[in-house]
mmCIF file of C-alpha atoms and ligand atoms in Angstrom:
data_model
loop_
_atom_site.group_PDB
_atom_site.id
_atom_site.type_symbol
_atom_site.label_atom_id
_atom_site.label_comp_id
_atom_site.label_asym_id
_atom_site.label_seq_id
_atom_site.Cartn_x
_atom_site.Cartn_y
_atom_site.Cartn_z
ATOM 1 C CA UNK T 141 -46.195 -89.193 74.374
ATOM 2 C CA UNK T 142 -43.102 -87.198 75.082
ATOM 3 C CA UNK T 143 -40.228 -86.331 72.593
ATOM 4 C CA UNK T 144 -37.383 -88.456 72.650
ATOM 5 C CA UNK T 145 -35.025 -85.701 73.378
ATOM 6 C CA UNK T 146 -37.039 -84.988 76.724
ATOM 7 C CA UNK T 147 -36.224 -88.120 77.870
ATOM 8 C CA UNK T 148 -32.884 -88.330 77.220
ATOM 9 C CA UNK T 149 -32.307 -84.999 78.645
ATOM 10 C CA UNK T 150 -35.343 -84.880 81.231
ATOM 11 C CA UNK T 151 -33.958 -81.168 82.332
ATOM 12 C CA UNK T 152 -34.534 -79.547 78.775
ATOM 13 C CA UNK T 153 -36.827 -76.937 78.999
ATOM 14 C CA UNK T 154 -39.949 -76.068 76.333
ATOM 15 C CA UNK T 155 -38.584 -75.560 72.960
ATOM 16 C CA UNK T 156 -37.897 -71.722 72.865
ATOM 17 C CA UNK T 157 -40.018 -69.520 70.434
ATOM 18 C CA UNK T 158 -38.360 -66.333 67.917
ATOM 19 C CA UNK T 159 -40.833 -63.809 66.696
ATOM 20 C CA UNK T 160 -40.999 -64.404 63.130
ATOM 21 C CA UNK T 161 -39.903 -60.912 61.888
ATOM 22 C CA UNK T 162 -37.052 -60.139 63.996
ATOM 23 C CA UNK T 163 -34.832 -62.550 66.166
ATOM 24 C CA UNK T 164 -36.272 -62.256 69.829
ATOM 25 C CA UNK T 165 -36.739 -65.010 71.887
ATOM 26 C CA UNK T 166 -39.902 -65.868 74.200
ATOM 27 C CA UNK T 167 -36.956 -65.813 77.015
ATOM 28 C CA UNK T 168 -36.306 -61.766 75.925
ATOM 29 C CA UNK T 169 -34.865 -59.643 78.720
ATOM 30 C CA UNK T 170 -37.380 -56.855 78.135
ATOM 31 C CA UNK T 171 -40.941 -57.618 78.234
ATOM 32 C CA UNK T 172 -42.253 -58.864 75.081
ATOM 33 C CA UNK T 173 -45.387 -60.128 73.909
ATOM 34 C CA UNK T 174 -46.164 -62.488 70.524
ATOM 35 C CA UNK T 175 -49.387 -61.970 68.113
ATOM 36 C CA UNK T 176 -51.207 -64.972 66.709
ATOM 37 C CA UNK T 177 -49.179 -64.503 64.006
ATOM 38 C CA UNK T 178 -45.574 -64.891 66.418
ATOM 39 C CA UNK T 179 -44.712 -61.262 65.787
ATOM 40 C CA UNK T 180 -43.483 -60.144 68.930
ATOM 41 C CA UNK T 181 -45.007 -56.763 70.697
ATOM 42 C CA UNK T 182 -41.417 -54.782 69.421
ATOM 43 C CA UNK T 183 -41.641 -55.214 65.793
ATOM 44 C CA UNK T 184 -45.557 -54.307 66.088
ATOM 45 C CA UNK T 185 -44.626 -51.046 68.107
ATOM 46 C CA UNK T 186 -41.671 -50.653 65.585
ATOM 47 C CA UNK T 187 -44.175 -50.523 62.625
ATOM 48 C CA UNK T 188 -46.469 -48.324 64.539
ATOM 49 C CA UNK T 189 -43.950 -45.670 64.821
ATOM 50 C CA UNK T 190 -43.481 -46.389 60.888
ATOM 51 C CA UNK T 191 -46.893 -45.820 59.447
ATOM 52 C CA UNK T 192 -49.330 -44.685 62.076
ATOM 53 C CA UNK T 193 -47.961 -41.680 64.355
ATOM 54 C CA UNK T 194 -48.485 -38.261 62.756
ATOM 55 C CA UNK T 195 -44.547 -37.149 63.382
ATOM 56 C CA UNK T 196 -45.421 -33.361 62.563
ATOM 57 C CA UNK T 197 -48.018 -33.044 65.153
ATOM 58 C CA UNK T 198 -45.476 -34.809 67.376
ATOM 59 C CA UNK T 199 -42.696 -32.121 66.789
ATOM 60 C CA UNK T 200 -45.598 -29.420 67.360
ATOM 61 C CA UNK T 201 -46.406 -31.145 70.508
ATOM 62 C CA UNK T 202 -42.520 -31.043 71.477
ATOM 63 C CA UNK T 203 -42.239 -27.499 70.707
ATOM 64 C CA UNK T 204 -45.407 -26.308 72.677
ATOM 65 C CA UNK T 205 -43.922 -28.458 75.686
ATOM 66 C CA UNK T 206 -40.529 -26.906 75.885
ATOM 67 C CA UNK T 207 -41.991 -23.573 75.368
ATOM 68 C CA UNK T 208 -43.566 -23.934 78.617
ATOM 69 C CA UNK T 209 -40.553 -25.347 80.319
ATOM 70 C CA UNK T 210 -38.210 -22.034 79.099
ATOM 71 C CA UNK T 211 -36.760 -19.851 81.809
ATOM 72 C CA UNK T 212 -38.590 -16.572 81.592
ATOM 73 C CA UNK T 213 -35.633 -14.403 83.202
ATOM 74 C CA UNK T 214 -32.417 -16.774 81.619
ATOM 75 C CA UNK T 215 -31.580 -17.184 85.496
ATOM 76 C CA UNK T 216 -31.689 -21.044 85.185
ATOM 77 C CA UNK T 217 -31.153 -23.935 82.772
ATOM 78 C CA UNK T 218 -34.696 -24.673 80.554
ATOM 79 C CA UNK T 219 -33.833 -28.390 81.186
ATOM 80 C CA UNK T 220 -31.466 -31.172 81.833
ATOM 81 C CA UNK T 221 -30.498 -33.501 79.591
ATOM 82 C CA UNK T 222 -28.723 -36.967 80.898
ATOM 83 C CA UNK T 223 -25.442 -37.609 79.012
ATOM 84 C CA UNK T 224 -23.311 -40.182 78.380
ATOM 85 C CA UNK T 225 -21.405 -38.335 75.469
ATOM 86 C CA UNK T 226 -22.841 -41.446 72.992
ATOM 87 C CA UNK T 227 -24.256 -41.256 69.945
ATOM 88 C CA UNK T 228 -27.724 -40.395 71.613
ATOM 89 C CA UNK T 229 -26.466 -37.644 73.825
ATOM 90 C CA UNK T 230 -25.473 -35.758 70.606
ATOM 91 C CA UNK T 231 -28.664 -36.466 69.240
ATOM 92 C CA UNK T 232 -30.564 -35.175 71.593
ATOM 93 C CA UNK T 233 -28.423 -31.761 72.355
ATOM 94 C CA UNK T 234 -28.395 -31.275 68.613
ATOM 95 C CA UNK T 235 -32.467 -31.483 69.088
ATOM 96 C CA UNK T 236 -32.919 -29.314 72.366
ATOM 97 C CA UNK T 237 -30.172 -26.645 72.068
ATOM 98 C CA UNK T 238 -29.521 -26.109 68.105
ATOM 99 C CA UNK T 239 -33.116 -27.005 66.927
ATOM 100 C CA UNK T 240 -35.413 -26.077 69.642
ATOM 101 C CA UNK T 241 -32.831 -23.056 70.766
ATOM 102 C CA UNK T 242 -32.877 -24.364 74.855
ATOM 103 C CA UNK T 243 -30.363 -24.045 77.185
ATOM 104 C CA UNK T 244 -29.763 -27.451 78.749
ATOM 105 C CA UNK T 245 -27.506 -28.177 81.566
ATOM 106 C CA UNK T 246 -26.250 -31.636 80.969
ATOM 107 C CA UNK T 247 -25.796 -34.061 83.498
ATOM 108 C CA UNK T 248 -23.251 -37.465 83.266
ATOM 109 C CA UNK T 249 -22.611 -40.122 85.728
ATOM 110 C CA UNK T 250 -19.399 -41.707 85.370
ATOM 111 C CA UNK T 251 -19.458 -45.540 85.490
ATOM 112 C CA UNK T 252 -15.574 -45.241 84.999
ATOM 113 C CA UNK T 253 -15.517 -47.648 82.540
ATOM 114 C CA UNK T 254 -15.322 -45.408 79.308
ATOM 115 C CA UNK T 255 -13.746 -46.409 76.135
ATOM 116 C CA UNK T 256 -10.881 -44.054 74.536
ATOM 117 C CA UNK T 257 -13.394 -43.377 71.653
ATOM 118 C CA UNK T 258 -16.067 -42.790 74.403
ATOM 119 C CA UNK T 259 -13.914 -40.138 76.380
ATOM 120 C CA UNK T 260 -12.851 -38.534 72.965
ATOM 121 C CA UNK T 261 -16.394 -38.041 71.972
ATOM 122 C CA UNK T 262 -17.551 -36.733 75.591
ATOM 123 C CA UNK T 263 -14.595 -33.932 75.450
ATOM 124 C CA UNK T 264 -15.493 -33.346 71.711
ATOM 125 C CA UNK T 265 -19.393 -32.818 72.880
ATOM 126 C CA UNK T 266 -18.446 -30.052 75.320
ATOM 127 C CA UNK T 267 -16.928 -28.224 72.980
ATOM 128 C CA UNK T 268 -19.314 -28.747 69.378
ATOM 129 C CA UNK T 269 -22.338 -27.624 71.428
ATOM 130 C CA UNK T 270 -20.944 -24.975 73.627
ATOM 131 C CA UNK T 271 -22.957 -26.022 76.875
ATOM 132 C CA UNK T 272 -22.791 -26.896 80.870
ATOM 133 C CA UNK T 273 -21.802 -29.542 81.973
ATOM 134 C CA UNK T 274 -21.495 -31.651 85.245
ATOM 135 C CA UNK T 275 -19.537 -35.034 85.182
ATOM 136 C CA UNK T 276 -20.049 -36.889 88.371
ATOM 137 C CA UNK T 277 -17.596 -39.341 89.372
ATOM 138 C CA UNK T 278 -18.452 -41.524 92.297
ATOM 139 C CA UNK T 279 -15.752 -43.441 94.479
ATOM 140 C CA UNK T 280 -14.213 -45.574 92.707
ATOM 141 C CA UNK T 281 -13.553 -47.971 95.898
ATOM 142 C CA UNK T 282 -17.440 -47.782 96.131
ATOM 143 C CA UNK T 283 -18.089 -48.345 92.709
ATOM 144 C CA UNK T 284 -15.730 -51.664 92.744
ATOM 145 C CA UNK T 285 -17.943 -53.020 96.023
ATOM 146 C CA UNK T 286 -21.092 -52.205 93.848
ATOM 147 C CA UNK T 287 -19.451 -54.177 91.144
ATOM 148 C CA UNK T 288 -19.004 -56.992 92.957
ATOM 149 C CA UNK T 289 -22.136 -57.110 94.645
ATOM 150 C CA UNK T 290 -24.305 -56.269 91.818
ATOM 151 C CA UNK T 291 -22.813 -59.253 90.087
ATOM 152 C CA UNK T 292 -23.689 -61.522 92.781
ATOM 153 C CA UNK T 293 -26.892 -60.333 94.066
ATOM 154 C CA UNK T 294 -28.514 -59.992 90.465
ATOM 155 C CA UNK T 295 -25.740 -61.146 87.769
ATOM 156 C CA UNK T 296 -25.317 -57.418 86.861
ATOM 157 C CA UNK T 297 -22.036 -55.399 88.018
ATOM 158 C CA UNK T 298 -23.280 -52.610 86.061
ATOM 159 C CA UNK T 299 -26.371 -52.077 88.321
ATOM 160 C CA UNK T 300 -24.452 -49.105 90.047
ATOM 161 C CA UNK T 301 -24.821 -47.545 86.664
ATOM 162 C CA UNK T 302 -28.290 -47.919 85.604
ATOM 163 C CA UNK T 303 -29.094 -46.473 89.070
ATOM 164 C CA UNK T 304 -26.483 -44.111 88.560
ATOM 165 C CA UNK T 305 -28.105 -42.989 85.493
ATOM 166 C CA UNK T 306 -31.565 -42.608 86.829
ATOM 167 C CA UNK T 307 -30.613 -41.202 90.007
ATOM 168 C CA UNK T 308 -28.232 -38.297 89.796
ATOM 169 C CA UNK T 309 -29.541 -36.341 87.202
ATOM 170 C CA UNK T 310 -33.016 -36.075 88.792
ATOM 171 C CA UNK T 311 -30.852 -34.873 92.072
ATOM 172 C CA UNK T 312 -29.162 -32.522 90.469
ATOM 173 C CA UNK T 313 -32.628 -31.649 88.531
ATOM 174 C CA UNK T 314 -33.868 -31.030 92.363
ATOM 175 C CA UNK T 315 -31.285 -29.151 93.406
ATOM 176 C CA UNK T 316 -30.635 -26.736 90.555
ATOM 177 C CA UNK T 317 -34.118 -26.572 90.510
ATOM 178 C CA UNK T 318 -34.871 -27.352 86.410
ATOM 179 C CA UNK T 319 -38.293 -29.270 86.126
ATOM 180 C CA UNK T 320 -37.987 -30.243 82.642
ATOM 181 C CA UNK T 321 -35.423 -33.511 81.942
ATOM 182 C CA UNK T 322 -35.291 -34.494 78.555
ATOM 183 C CA UNK T 323 -34.016 -38.346 78.062
ATOM 184 C CA UNK T 324 -33.395 -39.995 74.627
ATOM 185 C CA UNK T 325 -35.126 -43.023 73.514
ATOM 186 C CA UNK T 326 -37.208 -45.297 75.811
ATOM 187 C CA UNK T 327 -35.528 -48.890 75.424
ATOM 188 C CA UNK T 328 -38.066 -51.046 76.453
ATOM 189 C CA UNK T 329 -40.518 -49.533 74.161
ATOM 190 C CA UNK T 330 -38.021 -49.438 71.539
ATOM 191 C CA UNK T 331 -36.790 -53.020 71.780
ATOM 192 C CA UNK T 332 -39.511 -54.851 72.995
ATOM 193 C CA UNK T 333 -42.721 -52.475 72.877
ATOM 194 C CA UNK T 334 -43.373 -52.554 76.285
ATOM 195 C CA UNK T 335 -45.782 -49.494 75.427
ATOM 196 C CA UNK T 336 -46.994 -48.042 72.300
ATOM 197 C CA UNK T 337 -45.886 -44.630 70.934
ATOM 198 C CA UNK T 338 -49.546 -43.360 71.669
ATOM 199 C CA UNK T 339 -49.111 -43.856 75.813
ATOM 200 C CA UNK T 340 -46.511 -40.605 75.648
ATOM 201 C CA UNK T 341 -45.074 -42.775 78.628
ATOM 202 C CA UNK T 342 -43.118 -40.767 80.655
ATOM 203 C CA UNK T 343 -40.166 -41.209 83.129
ATOM 204 C CA UNK T 344 -41.873 -42.528 86.766
ATOM 205 C CA UNK T 345 -40.012 -43.781 89.867
ATOM 206 C CA UNK T 346 -41.946 -47.174 89.300
ATOM 207 C CA UNK T 347 -40.221 -47.729 86.079
ATOM 208 C CA UNK T 348 -36.729 -46.718 87.424
ATOM 209 C CA UNK T 349 -36.909 -48.888 90.138
ATOM 210 C CA UNK T 350 -38.655 -52.186 88.774
ATOM 211 C CA UNK T 351 -36.658 -52.449 85.609
ATOM 212 C CA UNK T 352 -33.701 -50.128 85.509
ATOM 213 C CA UNK T 353 -32.855 -51.165 89.100
ATOM 214 C CA UNK T 354 -34.155 -54.532 88.687
ATOM 215 C CA UNK T 355 -36.212 -53.917 92.322
ATOM 216 C CA UNK T 356 -33.005 -52.735 94.131
ATOM 217 C CA UNK T 357 -32.368 -49.586 96.171
ATOM 218 C CA UNK T 358 -29.283 -48.712 97.503
ATOM 219 C CA UNK T 359 -30.773 -49.648 100.944
ATOM 220 C CA UNK T 360 -30.309 -53.090 99.942
ATOM 221 C CA UNK T 361 -26.357 -52.839 99.408
ATOM 222 C CA UNK T 362 -26.109 -51.820 102.610
ATOM 223 C CA UNK T 363 -28.447 -54.302 104.167
ATOM 224 C CA UNK T 364 -26.727 -56.882 102.749
ATOM 225 C CA UNK T 365 -22.692 -56.149 102.012
ATOM 226 C CA UNK T 366 -21.518 -58.514 105.194
ATOM 227 C CA UNK T 367 -23.663 -61.222 103.349
ATOM 228 C CA UNK T 368 -21.545 -60.748 100.264
ATOM 229 C CA UNK T 369 -18.014 -59.943 102.479
ATOM 230 C CA UNK T 370 -18.034 -56.057 102.139
ATOM 231 C CA UNK T 371 -18.242 -53.120 103.984
ATOM 232 C CA UNK T 372 -20.555 -50.324 102.959
ATOM 233 C CA UNK T 373 -22.180 -47.499 104.962
ATOM 234 C CA UNK T 374 -25.053 -45.316 104.084
ATOM 235 C CA UNK T 375 -23.026 -42.649 103.340
ATOM 236 C CA UNK T 376 -20.989 -44.008 100.658
ATOM 237 C CA UNK T 377 -24.365 -44.704 98.848
ATOM 238 C CA UNK T 378 -25.716 -41.189 98.764
ATOM 239 C CA UNK T 379 -25.279 -40.600 95.098
ATOM 240 C CA UNK T 380 -27.590 -43.568 94.279
ATOM 241 C CA UNK T 381 -30.385 -42.263 96.811
ATOM 242 C CA UNK T 382 -33.164 -41.100 94.882
ATOM 243 C CA UNK T 383 -34.858 -37.512 95.788
ATOM 244 C CA UNK T 384 -37.942 -37.966 97.959
ATOM 245 C CA UNK T 385 -41.636 -36.968 96.893
ATOM 246 C CA UNK T 386 -41.806 -33.896 98.576
ATOM 247 C CA UNK T 387 -38.723 -33.020 96.872
ATOM 248 C CA UNK T 388 -39.397 -34.009 93.188
ATOM 249 C CA UNK T 389 -43.071 -32.604 93.519
ATOM 250 C CA UNK T 390 -42.013 -29.038 94.827
ATOM 251 C CA UNK T 391 -39.768 -28.496 91.857
ATOM 252 C CA UNK T 392 -42.407 -30.518 89.563
ATOM 253 C CA UNK T 393 -39.633 -32.781 88.311
ATOM 254 C CA UNK T 394 -40.945 -34.173 84.527
ATOM 255 C CA UNK T 395 -39.031 -36.459 82.811
ATOM 256 C CA UNK T 396 -40.127 -36.897 79.002
ATOM 257 C CA UNK T 397 -38.656 -39.331 75.917
ATOM 258 C CA UNK T 398 -37.499 -37.658 72.955
ATOM 259 C CA UNK T 399 -38.433 -40.905 71.295
ATOM 260 C CA UNK T 400 -42.016 -40.209 71.736
ATOM 261 C CA UNK T 401 -41.801 -36.128 69.607
ATOM 262 C CA UNK T 402 -39.131 -37.517 66.705
ATOM 263 C CA UNK T 403 -39.140 -40.489 65.074
ATOM 264 C CA UNK T 404 -36.272 -43.104 66.393
ATOM 265 C CA UNK T 405 -33.437 -44.440 64.278
ATOM 266 C CA UNK T 406 -30.380 -44.757 66.194
ATOM 267 C CA UNK T 407 -28.183 -45.736 62.820
ATOM 268 C CA UNK T 408 -29.713 -42.923 60.811
ATOM 269 C CA UNK T 409 -28.966 -40.711 63.921
ATOM 270 C CA UNK T 410 -25.587 -41.628 64.269
ATOM 271 C CA UNK T 411 -24.516 -40.768 60.392
ATOM 272 C CA UNK T 412 -25.648 -37.197 60.913
ATOM 273 C CA UNK T 413 -23.716 -36.813 64.387
ATOM 274 C CA UNK T 414 -21.002 -38.307 62.494
ATOM 275 C CA UNK T 415 -21.155 -35.927 59.626
ATOM 276 C CA UNK T 416 -22.339 -32.497 61.871
ATOM 277 C CA UNK T 417 -20.334 -32.812 64.836
ATOM 278 C CA UNK T 418 -17.363 -34.943 64.009
ATOM 279 C CA UNK T 419 -19.044 -37.979 66.373
ATOM 280 C CA UNK T 420 -16.580 -41.222 66.435
ATOM 281 C CA UNK T 421 -16.886 -44.285 65.662
ATOM 282 C CA UNK T 422 -14.928 -47.381 67.733
ATOM 283 C CA UNK T 423 -11.452 -47.585 66.055
ATOM 284 C CA UNK T 424 -11.672 -51.240 66.581
ATOM 285 C CA UNK T 425 -14.538 -53.385 66.192
ATOM 286 C CA UNK T 426 -16.928 -54.776 69.266
ATOM 287 C CA UNK T 427 -16.431 -58.602 69.928
ATOM 288 C CA UNK T 428 -20.026 -58.809 70.477
ATOM 289 C CA UNK T 429 -21.731 -56.553 68.102
ATOM 290 C CA UNK T 430 -21.091 -55.849 64.764
ATOM 291 C CA UNK T 431 -22.165 -51.796 65.029
ATOM 292 C CA UNK T 432 -19.216 -49.643 66.232
ATOM 293 C CA UNK T 433 -21.020 -46.901 67.556
ATOM 294 C CA UNK T 434 -22.923 -47.954 70.721
ATOM 295 C CA UNK T 435 -22.107 -47.753 74.223
ATOM 296 C CA UNK T 436 -18.413 -46.372 73.950
ATOM 297 C CA UNK T 437 -19.122 -44.929 76.951
ATOM 298 C CA UNK T 438 -18.721 -48.352 78.779
ATOM 299 C CA UNK T 439 -16.359 -50.880 77.373
ATOM 300 C CA UNK T 440 -18.513 -53.418 79.834
ATOM 301 C CA UNK T 441 -21.876 -52.641 78.693
ATOM 302 C CA UNK T 442 -21.071 -54.353 74.861
ATOM 303 C CA UNK T 443 -18.654 -56.705 76.583
ATOM 304 C CA UNK T 444 -18.891 -58.364 79.948
ATOM 305 C CA UNK T 445 -22.238 -57.291 80.813
ATOM 306 C CA UNK T 446 -24.102 -57.918 77.614
ATOM 307 C CA UNK T 447 -22.057 -61.471 77.981
ATOM 308 C CA UNK T 448 -24.291 -61.966 80.901
ATOM 309 C CA UNK T 449 -27.328 -61.215 78.760
ATOM 310 C CA UNK T 450 -26.366 -64.294 77.210
ATOM 311 C CA UNK T 451 -25.678 -66.583 80.064
ATOM 312 C CA UNK T 452 -29.444 -65.372 81.620
ATOM 313 C CA UNK T 453 -31.597 -65.129 78.776
ATOM 314 C CA UNK T 454 -29.584 -66.932 75.778
ATOM 315 C CA UNK T 455 -28.952 -63.795 73.334
ATOM 316 C CA UNK T 456 -26.792 -60.529 73.430
ATOM 317 C CA UNK T 457 -26.670 -56.900 72.069
ATOM 318 C CA UNK T 458 -26.011 -58.378 68.513
ATOM 319 C CA UNK T 459 -29.625 -59.669 68.713
ATOM 320 C CA UNK T 460 -30.614 -56.500 69.528
ATOM 321 C CA UNK T 461 -28.687 -54.347 67.059
ATOM 322 C CA UNK T 462 -29.843 -56.894 64.324
ATOM 323 C CA UNK T 463 -33.393 -56.754 65.461
ATOM 324 C CA UNK T 464 -33.117 -52.959 65.025
ATOM 325 C CA UNK T 465 -31.792 -52.906 61.618
ATOM 326 C CA UNK T 466 -34.209 -55.619 60.244
ATOM 327 C CA UNK T 467 -37.284 -53.452 61.869
ATOM 328 C CA UNK T 468 -35.705 -50.414 59.703
ATOM 329 C CA UNK T 469 -35.627 -52.690 56.491
ATOM 330 C CA UNK T 470 -31.725 -52.386 56.309
ATOM 331 C CA UNK T 471 -30.991 -55.963 57.263
ATOM 332 C CA UNK T 472 -33.136 -59.454 56.183
ATOM 333 C CA UNK T 473 -33.993 -61.910 58.684
ATOM 334 C CA UNK T 474 -31.283 -64.283 56.700
ATOM 335 C CA UNK T 475 -28.504 -62.357 56.985
ATOM 336 C CA UNK T 476 -28.655 -61.510 60.729
ATOM 337 C CA UNK T 477 -29.370 -64.582 61.867
ATOM 338 C CA UNK T 478 -25.468 -65.894 61.607
ATOM 339 C CA UNK T 479 -24.131 -62.648 62.766
ATOM 340 C CA UNK T 480 -25.735 -63.396 66.129
ATOM 341 C CA UNK T 481 -25.168 -67.025 66.350
ATOM 342 C CA UNK T 482 -21.606 -65.938 65.808
ATOM 343 C CA UNK T 483 -21.308 -63.281 68.042
ATOM 344 C CA UNK T 484 -23.988 -63.583 71.173
ATOM 345 C CA UNK T 485 -22.063 -66.500 72.832
ATOM 346 C CA UNK T 486 -18.608 -64.463 73.008
ATOM 347 C CA UNK T 487 -17.021 -64.222 75.972
ATOM 348 C CA UNK T 488 -15.296 -60.402 75.571
ATOM 349 C CA UNK T 489 -11.682 -59.760 76.308
ATOM 350 C CA UNK T 490 -12.660 -56.774 78.547
ATOM 351 C CA UNK T 491 -13.486 -59.628 81.300
ATOM 352 C CA UNK T 492 -10.006 -59.816 82.003
ATOM 353 C CA UNK T 493 -9.993 -55.718 82.387
ATOM 354 C CA UNK T 494 -13.191 -56.222 84.966
ATOM 355 C CA UNK T 495 -11.617 -59.618 86.976
ATOM 356 C CA UNK T 496 -7.947 -57.598 87.484
ATOM 357 C CA UNK T 497 -10.600 -54.319 88.651
ATOM 358 C CA UNK T 498 -12.586 -56.097 91.191
ATOM 359 C CA UNK T 499 -9.824 -58.388 92.160
ATOM 360 C CA UNK T 500 -11.651 -61.941 90.792
ATOM 361 C CA UNK T 501 -10.322 -65.021 89.359
ATOM 362 C CA UNK T 502 -12.088 -65.948 85.909
ATOM 363 C CA UNK T 503 -13.207 -69.284 87.833
ATOM 364 C CA UNK T 504 -14.979 -67.302 90.397
ATOM 365 C CA UNK T 505 -16.825 -65.583 87.766
ATOM 366 C CA UNK T 506 -18.017 -68.424 85.897
ATOM 367 C CA UNK T 507 -19.285 -70.021 89.224
ATOM 368 C CA UNK T 508 -20.975 -67.036 90.235
ATOM 369 C CA UNK T 509 -22.704 -66.421 86.587
ATOM 370 C CA UNK T 510 -23.634 -69.899 86.281
ATOM 371 C CA UNK T 511 -26.098 -69.198 89.002
ATOM 372 C CA UNK T 512 -27.932 -67.023 86.844
ATOM 373 C CA UNK T 513 -28.841 -69.209 83.777
ATOM 374 C CA UNK T 514 -32.350 -69.306 82.818
ATOM 375 C CA UNK T 515 -34.083 -72.581 83.375
ATOM 376 C CA UNK T 516 -36.316 -71.891 80.460
ATOM 377 C CA UNK T 517 -33.228 -71.412 78.116
ATOM 378 C CA UNK T 518 -30.487 -73.422 79.818
ATOM 379 C CA UNK T 519 -30.323 -77.408 80.488
ATOM 380 C CA UNK T 520 -27.429 -79.715 81.119
ATOM 381 C CA UNK T 521 -26.696 -82.579 78.519
ATOM 382 C CA UNK T 522 -25.880 -85.919 80.023
ATOM 383 C CA UNK T 523 -21.873 -84.922 80.480
ATOM 384 C CA UNK T 524 -22.621 -81.756 82.555
ATOM 385 C CA UNK T 525 -22.393 -79.404 79.367
ATOM 386 C CA UNK T 526 -24.713 -76.305 79.134
ATOM 387 C CA UNK T 527 -26.885 -76.487 76.310
ATOM 388 C CA UNK T 528 -29.618 -73.995 74.567
ATOM 389 C CA UNK T 529 -32.062 -74.122 71.553
ATOM 390 C CA UNK T 530 -30.942 -71.925 68.923
ATOM 391 C CA UNK T 531 -32.639 -69.817 66.462
ATOM 392 C CA UNK T 532 -32.642 -71.320 62.750
ATOM 393 C CA UNK T 533 -33.889 -70.029 59.473
HETATM 394 ZN ZN1 ZN O 23 -40.226 -58.731 66.339
#
């Protein structure tokens, strides 16, 4: 027999479930599954990293691998590190340059959304590490068009940034003939447990296209610009054009993730980077998460971009960060629940900067945002208000 609540609210979806150890819901934005005890794959992979990986052996593998890629006559860089100047960038450069002794070329795709502290960290990074650095900024006019179109096409104004970070450094690798690229953590492996540490997953075009770029390429934007009232030409999309297979194979471009070789703990690494290199936390707390050190390179990532994750999937970055702390044993599930219930729904004030930037009204934003609400999460009550299930203790 149907529960009464489903008769009163017929659009109500099946009740959501949450991981028994962390706070990830069944509607997670990252690929995730649950075992028979109701524990998510992210928690299982995290436990594997704590107990079942020989990190000493992994370190030796990294030393051997990077030795093979060292430029023999010192006439070119040993590797490329895509960086934003954030805490992970500092840690990557620390390991690659200071510990392993490689000569990296740093590449930044500038999404034009740096916070003040994020920019200070970027400038400091160049000074403290003494590295060569390419800082690439696409046309602001094009960025505004891609912000608006990304929001309308997929509810993600930052598609251009995810695409840029996963394209521009690879273009540089091809142009500069530097085959080895070293990324930090594999986000979907760390959060959702999409892969095991034993898969030794590396960067692929397929992962970039299907996950990081949500299945869209530059050509989709050019094709659909008119439909969204924009004008966009092929030549404006050069920064987002991925090199072809022949170009990649000629150079032998290969992207590895440092998190497969070094035990990843973003919070611990951040403390190290503050002590060793003067990495700065945000002066002000963020509205949508309790940490003060993540995504300083992009004020909308922790803000309105992340609010869209809440609109789509019913949770946000406070949940991501709380899950990380729970898995590392620094926060209990009970302590975390009130924090995420308070922070995940907040419509952050950076929205008004963004609206001004792209020339939209808040009403327009809300109307488009509502079209992306996942029916597995949201329903409307009889008064037309949006409702969702919330995590309970
Ligand atoms: Zn979990």
